[in-house]
Every structure is written in structure tokens, then in C-alpha cells.
Coordinates of C-alpha atoms and ligand atoms in Angstrom, one line a residue:
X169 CA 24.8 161.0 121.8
X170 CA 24.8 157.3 119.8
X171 CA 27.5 156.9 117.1
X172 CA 26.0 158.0 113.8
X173 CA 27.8 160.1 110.7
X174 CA 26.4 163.4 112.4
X175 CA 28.0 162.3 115.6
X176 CA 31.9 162.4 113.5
X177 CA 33.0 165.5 114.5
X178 CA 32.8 165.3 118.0
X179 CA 34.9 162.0 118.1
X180 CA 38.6 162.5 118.2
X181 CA 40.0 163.0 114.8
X182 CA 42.2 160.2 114.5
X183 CA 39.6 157.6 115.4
X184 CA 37.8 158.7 112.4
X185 CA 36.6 156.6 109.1
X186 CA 39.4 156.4 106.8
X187 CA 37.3 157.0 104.1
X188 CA 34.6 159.9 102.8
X189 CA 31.2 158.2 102.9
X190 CA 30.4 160.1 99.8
X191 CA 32.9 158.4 98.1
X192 CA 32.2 154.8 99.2
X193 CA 30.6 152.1 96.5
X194 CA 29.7 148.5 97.1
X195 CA 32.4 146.6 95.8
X196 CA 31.7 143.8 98.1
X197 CA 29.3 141.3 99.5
X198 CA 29.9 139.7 102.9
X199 CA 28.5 136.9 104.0
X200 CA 28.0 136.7 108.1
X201 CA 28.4 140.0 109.5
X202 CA 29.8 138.8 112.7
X203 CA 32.5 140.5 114.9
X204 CA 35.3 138.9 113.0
X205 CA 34.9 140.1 109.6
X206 CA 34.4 143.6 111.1
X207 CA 37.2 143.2 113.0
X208 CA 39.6 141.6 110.1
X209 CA 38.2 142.3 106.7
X210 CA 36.4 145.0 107.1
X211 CA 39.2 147.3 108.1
X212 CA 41.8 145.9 105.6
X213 CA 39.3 146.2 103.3
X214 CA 39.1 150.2 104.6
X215 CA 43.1 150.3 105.0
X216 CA 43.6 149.5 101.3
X217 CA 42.5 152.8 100.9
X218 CA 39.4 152.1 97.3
X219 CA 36.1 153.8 97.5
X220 CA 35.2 151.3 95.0
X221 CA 35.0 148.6 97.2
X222 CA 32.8 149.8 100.6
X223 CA 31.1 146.0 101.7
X224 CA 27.4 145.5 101.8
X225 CA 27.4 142.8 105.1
X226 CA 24.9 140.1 104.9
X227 CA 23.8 138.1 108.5
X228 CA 23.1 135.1 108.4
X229 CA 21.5 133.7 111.5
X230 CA 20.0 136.8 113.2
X231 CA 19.1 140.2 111.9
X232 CA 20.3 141.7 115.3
X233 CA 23.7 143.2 114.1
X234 CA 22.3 144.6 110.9
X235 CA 19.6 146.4 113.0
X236 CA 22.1 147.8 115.5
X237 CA 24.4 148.9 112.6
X238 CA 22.1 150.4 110.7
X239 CA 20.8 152.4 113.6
X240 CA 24.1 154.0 113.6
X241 CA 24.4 155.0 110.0
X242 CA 26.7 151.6 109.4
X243 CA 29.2 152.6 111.8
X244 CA 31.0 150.9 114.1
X245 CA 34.4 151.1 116.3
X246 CA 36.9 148.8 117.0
X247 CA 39.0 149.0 120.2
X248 CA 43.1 147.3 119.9
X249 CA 44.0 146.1 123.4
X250 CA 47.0 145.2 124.0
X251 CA 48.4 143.8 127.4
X252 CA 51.7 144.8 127.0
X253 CA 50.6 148.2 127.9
X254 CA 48.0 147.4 131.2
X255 CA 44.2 147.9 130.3
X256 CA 45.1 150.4 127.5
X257 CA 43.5 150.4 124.4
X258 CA 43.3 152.4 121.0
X259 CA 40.1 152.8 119.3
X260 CA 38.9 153.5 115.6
X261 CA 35.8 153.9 113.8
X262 CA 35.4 151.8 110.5
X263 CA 32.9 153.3 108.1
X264 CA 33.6 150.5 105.4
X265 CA 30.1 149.2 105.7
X266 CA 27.7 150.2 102.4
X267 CA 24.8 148.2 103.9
X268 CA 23.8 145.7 106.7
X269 CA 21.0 143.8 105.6
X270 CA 19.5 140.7 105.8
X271 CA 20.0 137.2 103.6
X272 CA 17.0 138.2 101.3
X273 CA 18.1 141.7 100.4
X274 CA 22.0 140.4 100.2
X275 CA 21.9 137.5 98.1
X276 CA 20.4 139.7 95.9
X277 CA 23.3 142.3 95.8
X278 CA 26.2 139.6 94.7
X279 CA 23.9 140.3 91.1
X280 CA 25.1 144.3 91.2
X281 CA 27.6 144.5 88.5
X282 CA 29.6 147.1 90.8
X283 CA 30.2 143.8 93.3
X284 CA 33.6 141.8 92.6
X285 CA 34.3 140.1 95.9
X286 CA 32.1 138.3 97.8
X287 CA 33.9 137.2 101.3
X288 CA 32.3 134.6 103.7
X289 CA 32.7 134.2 107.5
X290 CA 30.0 131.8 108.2
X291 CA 32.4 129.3 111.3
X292 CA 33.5 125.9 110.2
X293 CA 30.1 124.2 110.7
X294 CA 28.3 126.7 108.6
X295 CA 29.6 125.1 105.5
X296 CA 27.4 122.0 106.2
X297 CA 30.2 119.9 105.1
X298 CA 31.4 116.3 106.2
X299 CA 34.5 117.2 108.1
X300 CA 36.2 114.3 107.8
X301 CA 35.8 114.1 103.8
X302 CA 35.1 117.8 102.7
X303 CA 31.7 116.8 100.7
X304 CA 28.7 118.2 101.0
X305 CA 26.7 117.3 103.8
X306 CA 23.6 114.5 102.4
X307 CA 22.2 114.2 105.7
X308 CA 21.4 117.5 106.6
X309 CA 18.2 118.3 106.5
X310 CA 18.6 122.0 105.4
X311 CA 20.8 121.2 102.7
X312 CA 18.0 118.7 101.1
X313 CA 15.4 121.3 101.7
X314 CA 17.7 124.4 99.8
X315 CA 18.2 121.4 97.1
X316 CA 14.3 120.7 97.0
X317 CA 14.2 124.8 95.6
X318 CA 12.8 126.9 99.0
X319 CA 14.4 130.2 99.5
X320 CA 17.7 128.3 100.7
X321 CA 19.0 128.5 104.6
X322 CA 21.8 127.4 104.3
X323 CA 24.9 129.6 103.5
X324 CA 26.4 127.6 101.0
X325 CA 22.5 127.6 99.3
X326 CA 22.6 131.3 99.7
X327 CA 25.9 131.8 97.7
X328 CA 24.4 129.2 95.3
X329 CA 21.4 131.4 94.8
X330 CA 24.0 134.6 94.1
X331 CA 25.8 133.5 91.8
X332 CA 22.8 132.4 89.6
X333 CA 21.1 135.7 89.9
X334 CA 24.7 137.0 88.9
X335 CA 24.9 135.3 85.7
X336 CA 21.3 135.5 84.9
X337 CA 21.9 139.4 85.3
X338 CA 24.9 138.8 83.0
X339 CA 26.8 140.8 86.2
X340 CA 30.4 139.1 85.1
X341 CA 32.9 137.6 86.7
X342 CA 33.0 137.4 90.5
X343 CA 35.7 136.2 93.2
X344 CA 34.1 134.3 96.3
X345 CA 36.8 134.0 99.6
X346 CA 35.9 131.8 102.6
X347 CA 37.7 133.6 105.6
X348 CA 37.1 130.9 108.1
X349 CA 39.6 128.3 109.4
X350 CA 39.3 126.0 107.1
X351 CA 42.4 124.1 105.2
X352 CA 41.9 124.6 101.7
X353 CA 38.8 126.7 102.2
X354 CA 38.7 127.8 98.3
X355 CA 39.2 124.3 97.2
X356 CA 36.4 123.1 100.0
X357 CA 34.2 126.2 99.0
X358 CA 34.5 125.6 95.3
X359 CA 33.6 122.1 95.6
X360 CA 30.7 122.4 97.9
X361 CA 29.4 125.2 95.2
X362 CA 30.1 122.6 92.4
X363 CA 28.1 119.7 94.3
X364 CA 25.4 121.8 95.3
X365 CA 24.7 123.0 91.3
X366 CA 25.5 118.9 90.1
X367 CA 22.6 117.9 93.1
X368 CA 20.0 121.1 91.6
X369 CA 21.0 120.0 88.5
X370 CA 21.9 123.6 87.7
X371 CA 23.9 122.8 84.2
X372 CA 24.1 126.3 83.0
X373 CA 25.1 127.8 86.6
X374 CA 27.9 124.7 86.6
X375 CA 29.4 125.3 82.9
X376 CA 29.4 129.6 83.9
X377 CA 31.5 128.7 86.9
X378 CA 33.9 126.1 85.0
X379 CA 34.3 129.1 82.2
X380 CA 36.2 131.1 84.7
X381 CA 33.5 133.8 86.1
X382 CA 33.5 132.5 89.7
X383 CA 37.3 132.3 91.4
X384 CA 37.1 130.6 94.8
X385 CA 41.0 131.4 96.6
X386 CA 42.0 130.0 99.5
X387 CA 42.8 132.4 102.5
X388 CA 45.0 132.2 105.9
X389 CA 42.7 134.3 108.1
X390 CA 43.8 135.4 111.9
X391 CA 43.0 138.0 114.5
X392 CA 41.6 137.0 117.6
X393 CA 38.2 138.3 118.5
X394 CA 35.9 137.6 121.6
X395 CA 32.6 138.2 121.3
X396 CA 31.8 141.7 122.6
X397 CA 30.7 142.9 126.1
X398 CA 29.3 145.6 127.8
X399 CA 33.4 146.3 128.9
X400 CA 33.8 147.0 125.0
X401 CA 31.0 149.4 124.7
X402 CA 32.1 151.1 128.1
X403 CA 35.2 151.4 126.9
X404 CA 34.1 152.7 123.3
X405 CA 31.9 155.3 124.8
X406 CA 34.9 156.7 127.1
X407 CA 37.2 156.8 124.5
X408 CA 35.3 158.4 121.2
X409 CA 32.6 160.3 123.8
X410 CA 30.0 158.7 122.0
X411 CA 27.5 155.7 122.5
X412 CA 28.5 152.9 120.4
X413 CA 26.4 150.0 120.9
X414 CA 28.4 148.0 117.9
X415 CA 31.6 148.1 119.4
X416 CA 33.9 145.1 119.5
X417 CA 37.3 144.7 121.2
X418 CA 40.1 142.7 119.5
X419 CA 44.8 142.6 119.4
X420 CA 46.4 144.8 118.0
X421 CA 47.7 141.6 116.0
X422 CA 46.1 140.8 112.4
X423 CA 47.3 138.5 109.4
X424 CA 46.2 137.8 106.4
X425 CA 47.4 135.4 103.4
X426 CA 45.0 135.5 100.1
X427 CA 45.7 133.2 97.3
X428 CA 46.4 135.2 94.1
X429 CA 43.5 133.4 92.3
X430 CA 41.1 136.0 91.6
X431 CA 38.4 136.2 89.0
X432 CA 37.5 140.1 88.3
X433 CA 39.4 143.1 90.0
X434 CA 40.2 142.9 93.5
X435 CA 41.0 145.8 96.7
X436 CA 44.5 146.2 96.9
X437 CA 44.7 144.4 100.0
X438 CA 48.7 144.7 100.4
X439 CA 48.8 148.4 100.9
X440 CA 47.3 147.0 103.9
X441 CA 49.6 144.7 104.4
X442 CA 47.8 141.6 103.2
X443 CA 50.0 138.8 101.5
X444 CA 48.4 137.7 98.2
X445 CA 50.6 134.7 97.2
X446 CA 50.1 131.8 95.1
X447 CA 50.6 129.4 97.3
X448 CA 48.8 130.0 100.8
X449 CA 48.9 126.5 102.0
X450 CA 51.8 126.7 104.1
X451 CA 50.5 129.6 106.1
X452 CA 47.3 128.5 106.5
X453 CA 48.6 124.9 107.9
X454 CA 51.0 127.1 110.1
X455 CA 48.2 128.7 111.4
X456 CA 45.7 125.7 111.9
X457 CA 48.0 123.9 113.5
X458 CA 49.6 126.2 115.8
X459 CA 47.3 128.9 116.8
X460 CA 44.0 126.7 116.3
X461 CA 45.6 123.8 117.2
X462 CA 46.8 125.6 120.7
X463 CA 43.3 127.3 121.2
X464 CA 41.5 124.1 121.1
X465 CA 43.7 122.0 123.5
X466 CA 43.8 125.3 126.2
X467 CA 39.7 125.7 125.6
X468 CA 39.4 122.1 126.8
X469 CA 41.8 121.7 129.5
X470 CA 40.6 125.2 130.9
X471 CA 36.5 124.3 130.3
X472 CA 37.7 121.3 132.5
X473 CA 39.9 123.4 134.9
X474 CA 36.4 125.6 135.2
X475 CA 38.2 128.9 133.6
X476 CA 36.8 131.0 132.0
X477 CA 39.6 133.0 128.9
X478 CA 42.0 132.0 127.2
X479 CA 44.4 134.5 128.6
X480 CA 42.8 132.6 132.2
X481 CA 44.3 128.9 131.1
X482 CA 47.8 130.2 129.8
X483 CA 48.1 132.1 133.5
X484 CA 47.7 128.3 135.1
X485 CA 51.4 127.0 134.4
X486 CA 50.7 123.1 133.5
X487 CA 48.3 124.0 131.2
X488 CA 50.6 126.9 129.5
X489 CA 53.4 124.1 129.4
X490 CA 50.7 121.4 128.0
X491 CA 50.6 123.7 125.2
X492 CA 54.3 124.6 124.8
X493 CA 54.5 120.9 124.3
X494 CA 51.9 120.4 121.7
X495 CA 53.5 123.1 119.5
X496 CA 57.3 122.2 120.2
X497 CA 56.9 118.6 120.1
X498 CA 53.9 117.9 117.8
X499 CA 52.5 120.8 115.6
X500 CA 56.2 121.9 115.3
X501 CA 57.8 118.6 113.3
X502 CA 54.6 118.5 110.7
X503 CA 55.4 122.2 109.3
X504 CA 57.0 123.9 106.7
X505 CA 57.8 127.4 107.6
X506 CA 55.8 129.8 104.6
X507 CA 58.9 131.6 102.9
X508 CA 60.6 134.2 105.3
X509 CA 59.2 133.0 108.6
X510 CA 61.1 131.9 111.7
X511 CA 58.7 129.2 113.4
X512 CA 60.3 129.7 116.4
X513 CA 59.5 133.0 116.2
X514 CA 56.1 132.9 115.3
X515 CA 55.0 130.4 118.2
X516 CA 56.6 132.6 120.8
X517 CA 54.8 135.6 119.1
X518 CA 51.4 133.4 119.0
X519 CA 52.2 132.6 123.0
X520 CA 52.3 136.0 124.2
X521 CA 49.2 136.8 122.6
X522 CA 47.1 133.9 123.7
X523 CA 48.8 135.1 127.4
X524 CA 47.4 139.1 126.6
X525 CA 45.5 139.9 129.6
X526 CA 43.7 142.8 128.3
X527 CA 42.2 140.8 126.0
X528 CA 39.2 138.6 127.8
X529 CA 38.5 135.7 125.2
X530 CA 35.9 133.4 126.2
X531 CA 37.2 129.7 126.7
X532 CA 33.2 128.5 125.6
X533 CA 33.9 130.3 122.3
X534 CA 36.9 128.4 121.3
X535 CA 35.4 125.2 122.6
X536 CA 32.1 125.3 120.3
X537 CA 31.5 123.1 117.3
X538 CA 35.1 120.8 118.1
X539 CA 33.4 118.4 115.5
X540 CA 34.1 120.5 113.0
X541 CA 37.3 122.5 114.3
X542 CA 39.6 119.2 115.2
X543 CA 39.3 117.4 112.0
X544 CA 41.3 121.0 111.0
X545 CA 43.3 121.4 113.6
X546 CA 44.4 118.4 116.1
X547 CA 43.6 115.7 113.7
X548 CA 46.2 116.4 110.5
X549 CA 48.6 116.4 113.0
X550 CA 47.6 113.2 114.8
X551 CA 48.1 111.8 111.3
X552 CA 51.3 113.1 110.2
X553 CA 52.6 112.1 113.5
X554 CA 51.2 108.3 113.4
X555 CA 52.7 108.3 110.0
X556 CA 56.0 109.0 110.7
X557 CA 56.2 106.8 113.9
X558 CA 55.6 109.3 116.6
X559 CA 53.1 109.4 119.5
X560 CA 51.1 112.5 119.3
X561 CA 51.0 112.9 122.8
X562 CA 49.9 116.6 123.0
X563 CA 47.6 116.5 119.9
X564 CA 46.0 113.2 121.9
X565 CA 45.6 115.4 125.6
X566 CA 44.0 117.9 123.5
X567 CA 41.3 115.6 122.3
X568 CA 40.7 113.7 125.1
X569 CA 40.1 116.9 126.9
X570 CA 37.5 117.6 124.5
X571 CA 36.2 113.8 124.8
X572 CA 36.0 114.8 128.6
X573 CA 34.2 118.1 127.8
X574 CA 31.6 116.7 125.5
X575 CA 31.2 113.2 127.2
X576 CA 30.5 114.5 130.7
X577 CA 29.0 118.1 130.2
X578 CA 31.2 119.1 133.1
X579 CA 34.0 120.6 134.6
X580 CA 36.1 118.6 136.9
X581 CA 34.7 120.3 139.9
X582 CA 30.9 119.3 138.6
X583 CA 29.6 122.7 137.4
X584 CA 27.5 122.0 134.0
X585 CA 29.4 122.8 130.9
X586 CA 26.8 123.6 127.7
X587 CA 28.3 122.1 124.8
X588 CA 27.7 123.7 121.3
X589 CA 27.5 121.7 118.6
X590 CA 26.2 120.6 116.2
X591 CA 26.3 116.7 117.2
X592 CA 26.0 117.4 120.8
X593 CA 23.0 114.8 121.6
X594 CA 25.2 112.6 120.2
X595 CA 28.6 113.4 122.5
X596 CA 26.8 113.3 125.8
X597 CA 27.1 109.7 127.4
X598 CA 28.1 111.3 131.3
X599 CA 27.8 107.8 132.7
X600 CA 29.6 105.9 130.3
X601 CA 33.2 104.5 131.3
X602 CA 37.0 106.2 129.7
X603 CA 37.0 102.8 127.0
X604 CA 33.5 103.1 125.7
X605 CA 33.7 107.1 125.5
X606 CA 36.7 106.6 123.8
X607 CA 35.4 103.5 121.1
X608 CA 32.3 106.1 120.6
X609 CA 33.9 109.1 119.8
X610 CA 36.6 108.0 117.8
X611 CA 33.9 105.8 115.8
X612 CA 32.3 109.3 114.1
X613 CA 33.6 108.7 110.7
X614 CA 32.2 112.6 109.7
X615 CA 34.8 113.7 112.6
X616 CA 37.5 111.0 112.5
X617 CA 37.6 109.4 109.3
X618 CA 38.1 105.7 107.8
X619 CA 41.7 105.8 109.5
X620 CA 41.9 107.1 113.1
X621 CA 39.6 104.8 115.0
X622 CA 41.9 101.6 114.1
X623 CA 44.9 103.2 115.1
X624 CA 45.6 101.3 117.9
X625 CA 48.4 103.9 119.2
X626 CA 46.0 106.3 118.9
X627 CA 43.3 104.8 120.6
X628 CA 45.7 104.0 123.6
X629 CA 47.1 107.3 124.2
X630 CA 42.9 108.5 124.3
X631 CA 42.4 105.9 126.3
X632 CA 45.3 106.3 129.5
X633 CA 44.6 110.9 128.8
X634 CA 41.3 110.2 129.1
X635 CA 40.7 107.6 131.9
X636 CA 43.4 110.3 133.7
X637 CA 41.2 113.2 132.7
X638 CA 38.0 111.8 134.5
X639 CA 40.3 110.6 137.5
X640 CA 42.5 112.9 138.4
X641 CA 40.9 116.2 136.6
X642 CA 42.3 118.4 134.2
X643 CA 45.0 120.6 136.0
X644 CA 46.4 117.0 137.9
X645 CA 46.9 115.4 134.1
X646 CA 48.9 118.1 132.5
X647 CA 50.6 118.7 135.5
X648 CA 52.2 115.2 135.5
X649 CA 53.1 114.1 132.1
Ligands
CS2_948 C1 39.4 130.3 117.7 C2 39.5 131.2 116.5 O1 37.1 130.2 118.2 C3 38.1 129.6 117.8 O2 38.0 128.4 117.7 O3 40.5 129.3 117.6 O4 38.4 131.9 116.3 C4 40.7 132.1 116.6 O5 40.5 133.1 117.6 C5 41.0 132.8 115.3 O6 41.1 131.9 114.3 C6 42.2 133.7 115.4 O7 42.6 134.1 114.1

């Protein structure tokens, strides 16, 4: 039997939806229905215990996962496992989901008076932003093309076309979170909005949003989730004794820090345990730095190492220490702890779960689209580093490594690496020596910015990591600082 709403009562009662389906209303649009927001929104959303606000998911790329959800009456289960306690894991089902539709039909819905959120997990590059200075993206081809008026592509021209069919339907105010990693996603989000009206020359859409109907607040998003496998669904279908083919596995871990910046009525999101605060910076830069920071400087080293989890590179003790040292000795000194957390704390908490076993994250998914993840991650702290006089050392292995990975295509022991990007034709120069990788790379002023490529400290520490990396291989580098 396949997971469906008739299939309920013969799953174990306290892996049930949270909620009556009757009940449910769309209070919500989503934007990219991927395994995260399920994972993360989705059930905080269900947690905070409102019909009002059941979430009408909108894909983006693919219609795949709204075709397998809605082949299972929207539902879906979620397995926590945790490897503090061997392969075990808990499962629930969340029946949050109103809808699972495609871009069409869900732009559309952010004009349904009944909506008041609209959340977005759509990864860093899907903003189609210049990294390095947050505007919109000119070059991009699908960005002129949304501009030039065709049913728009591009998530950003989606949102666009939303909130115009909101105020033309006279819908009322509307809130719009980004829950990706980005610093300052509200701010970024708001702006890229704002640009993309000024460039349609969309006055009326622009003066609606500066009167205070659209509220764009910044969020510290986190809960780490692989991209599900035929394990998960095994493991779904053992524990609910039902087929689920939209299971996804994640921790038992979750966080999450919204700015209290909203424009219409909101879920109450702290009843399930949500910080809304008004100043979120400070945890998302804790977050970024540390936890993103530490992913992407493991992803490379491991890529290199050829292994294949996260969980795989922390196992492998010079590359565990090469990211001890990154967040003691780099990411550490740039912070300032939110209010009420112990940093010390919160990286030994954030080492043990990068180390859970149970928990198989794929190194390839962490080291995808590094154009648009280091500018958030390694690179602020490169520069508050440089600017106080220090050497970035662990910040600089990290981005060598991922000069290695994208330069050479391969791990240190010559099996092909695919690099996903979006700039990867431009990254792959396998022939080309440690100096002129290094001059190229660090020359992308959409990655790098006006200041990093003439920092000469910066550009020697690249320069000795990476002519190391390609020498002596991955594990040999970090293993002798
Ligand atoms: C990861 C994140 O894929 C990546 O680059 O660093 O997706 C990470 O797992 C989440 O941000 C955790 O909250």
C-alpha cells in the first residue's frame, strides 16, 4: 500500500499528521519544493500548530516532486537519524502541504487573499545575483528575457510576477522570506525585487512595495538534509508499513532565526521553537561562517581525498583537524556570539553533527555552485581576517581546495570529479600551472570582488595551499600544516 490519507490509519499513531486535513487552508506559498523546505519549514510550519496556514509548494526546475506528492494525497514522511543511537531513526508524516503544483499554477496562488507568507528555497545561485556585489545579475540571459515580458524563468521573475497579480487582485499585504544561506537574504531579496520592477519599469508594482504591502525579513535557516535515497524510502516503508516514495531523511537537529519584520499576519513559529528577533544578523553570520564555512572546506578536501559524505571526511583525522582549525582560529575571532549562545558550545555541537554517521550527506552536494556559496561563507572571513592583520590560513586551504576541485575536475587519485556550477566552463583549466590557476580564479570579480585579487597575502597563502594541493594531494596538505 503507497502513502495516501486513506493509508493513515494503518501507520503508527504517533507518526501521524499533526494536523486534520479538513482543517488545513493555504496560508502559504513556497517557492522550490525541494527536500529542505519539507524537511525545515514545512514541519515548523505544521509544529506551530494554525490550520490557517497549510503551504501550497511551488517547484521550480522540475515538476517531478509535485507529481510524486500529489500522487500521495500531499503527503510525505520525514525520517530523524541520529548517530548517537547506531542506525536508529524516528519517522513522521507531515500533511502540511495544501498543494504541489507547478510555477504556472503557483505564481498565481501568491494573488489568494488567504496567502500571507510566501517562503523561498530556491539555493544561492537561484537568486541570479552577482555574488560579489548583491545586484541583479545583467548578464544573465534569463533575467533579460523575464525583463523582455515572457512568462518569466527565473525565480526572482516568478515572485516578481506574484506580487503584481497580488496587488492587481487588491490581495493586501504579503511577507516574502528567502530561507537559503544567504547573508542578508531579505535585504538581498528585497533589492533584487526592487531592481527587477526599476528594469520592467513596473512604477505602480514599485510604489505598492515601498507603501509597506511587501515585507522581505531576513532568516538564519539550518538543518542538514541530503538528498534522498532509496535507504530513505526503505527505511520509510519499514517503519510506517507503507510505501512512501517522498520520503527524505534528515538530524534530529533544526534552527531557525526570522527577523520580526513582517508585513500581514504570520504562523506562530515560536511555539515551534523558531526565534523571531529583530536582529538576525548575528545568527545568520554564526551560521555562515561556521557551519557553511566548515561544509565547504570538508566538501573540498574530501572531493579531493575521493570521499564521498561529510560524515566520510570528518572520520579522516587531518581533515577533521583542518576544520577544527578553520573554526577555532579563523571563523571563531570574526563573530559575535547572537545573545545567549556559548560559541564554544555551538561549534562542538555543529562538530558532532557534521561527524553523525547515520546520516549519509553527499560531499558533491555541498561542493556544488562554490561561486555562489564562498563569497557567503569563506570569503567574509578572508576579509575580516586580512583586515585585522591575520593570515586566514584555514579560510585560504578551504579555497584552494575548491581552486583544486574546479581547476582539475579530479580527485587526487585521478577519478573525474563533475563540477556543478554555474561558471564551470569557465573554472576548468586541468593543464594550467598552481600561479596561473590561482591569478584566474581569484580575478572573477562576480566571486571575488574589487579587493581580494590584490591582496598579496592572500594571493600567497592560495598560491603555497594550492601548489601543495596538486603536489602532494589533499590528505598529505592538511596533514602537515
Ligand atoms: C550545505 C548546506 O549544501 C551545502 O552547501 O552547506 O545545505 C547545509 O547542509 C545547510 O545549510 C544546513 O543548514
Amino acid at each position: 500500500m503507497r502513502l495516501s490519507v486513506a493509508a493513515l490509519p494503518a501507520i503508527p499513531a504517533a507518526a501521524r499528521p499533526r494536523i486534520g486535513r479538513g482543517d488545513l487552508r493555504t496560508g502559504i506559498v513556497h517557492l522550490g519544493l525541494g527536500a529542505f523546505h519539507r524537511a525545515h519549514q514545512a514541519l515548523y510550519t505544521e509544529d506551530a500548530g494554525d490550520p490557517a496556514f497549510g503551504v501550497c509548494g511551488v517547484t521550480m526546475r522540475s515538476m517531478a516532486a509535485a507529481e510524486l506528492l500529489s500522487a500521495q494525497d500531499l503527503l510525505y514522511s520525514v525520517l530523524e537519524r541520529d548517530g548517537a543511537r547506531g542506525e536508529h531513526a524516528s519517522i513522521r508524516v507531515c500533511g502540511m502541504l495544501t498543494d504541489a503544483v507547478g510555477p504556472e499554477n503557483g505564481i498565481a496562488r501568491i494573488a489568494d487573499p488567504g496567502v500571507r507568507v510566501v517562503t523561498m528555497t530556491v539555493t544561492e545561485s537561484g537568486y541570479r545575483h552577482d555574488p560579489a556585489t548583491g545586484r541583479l545579475s545583467a548578464k544573465d540571459p534569463d533575467v533579460a528575457a523575464d525583463l523582455a515580458g515572457r512568462p518569466p524563468l527565473t525565480p526572482v521573475g516568478r515572485l516578481v510576477a506574484g506580487l503584481r497579480a497580488r496587488r492587481a487582485a487588491g490581495a493586501g499585504p504579503v511577507t516574502v522570506i528567502c530561507c537559503d544561506n544567504l547573508a542578508g537574504g531579505g535585504r538581498l531579496l528585497g533589492g533584487l525585487v526592487t531592481e527587477f520592477c526599476e528594469l520592467a519599469r513596473d512604477e505602480a508594482l514599485l510604489s505598492w512595495i515601498r507603501d509597506g504591502n511587501v515585507a522581505f525579513p531576513s532568516a538564519m535557516v539550518d538543518r542538514i538534509v541530503p538528498a534522498p535515497t532509496d535507504a530513505d524510502r526503505a527505511d520509510a516503508a519499514r517503519l510506517l508499513g507503507v510505501e512512501d516514495r517522498a520520503a527524505l531523511a534528515t538530524e534530529p537537529f533544526r534552527q531557525w532565526v526570522i527577523e520580526d519584520a513582517f508585513a500581514a499576519r504570520r504562523p506562530p513559529w515560536e511555539r515551534a521553537g523558531a526565534v523571531i528577533t529583530p536582529d538576525v544578523e548575528p545568527y545568520e553570520t554564526m551560521k555562515l561562517r561556521l557551519l557553511n564555512g566548515v561544509h565547504s572546506v570538508l566538501a573540498y578536501l574530501g572531493a579531493l581525498a575521493g570521499l564521498g559524505t561529510i560524515a566520510g571526511a570528518m572520520a579522516r583525522p587531518e581533515l577533521a583537524e583542518a576544520g577544527r582549525r578553520y573554526l577555532g582560529l579563523d571563523a571563531g575571532p570574526t563573530l559575535v556570539p547572537p545573545p545567549g549562545v556559548d560559541l564554544d558550545g555551538y561549534r562542538e555541537r555543529l562538530l558532532s553533527r557534521l561527524s553523525n554517521p547515520a546520516l549519509r550527506h553527499p560531499i558533491a552536494q555541498v561542493a556544488a555552485d562554490g561561486t555562489h556559496k564562498l563569497p557567503q561563507r569563506l570569503l567574509p572571513v578572508i576579509r575580516d581576517r586580512l583586515a585585522r592583520g591575520a593570515e586566514p590560513r584555514w579560510a585560504a586551504l578551504g579555497v584552494a581546495a575548491w581552486m583544486r576541485y574546479v581547476s582539475a575536475a579530479r580527485a587526487d587519485d585521478g577519478t573525474p570529479l563533475t563540477v556543478m556550477d554555474p561558471l564551470a566552463g569557465r573554472l576548468r583549466m586541468p593543464d594550467a600551472p598552481p600561479g596561473e590557476v590561482v591569478d584566474r580564479l581569484l580575478g572573477l570579480a562576480e566571486v571575488f570582488g574589487e579587493d581580494l585579487p590584490s591582496d598579496r597575502t592572500l594571493r600567497a597563502l592560495l598560491l603555497d595551499w594550492l601548489t601543495r594541493l596538486t603536489a602532494d594531494g589533499a590528505l598529505a596538505t592538511a596533514r602537515e600544516p
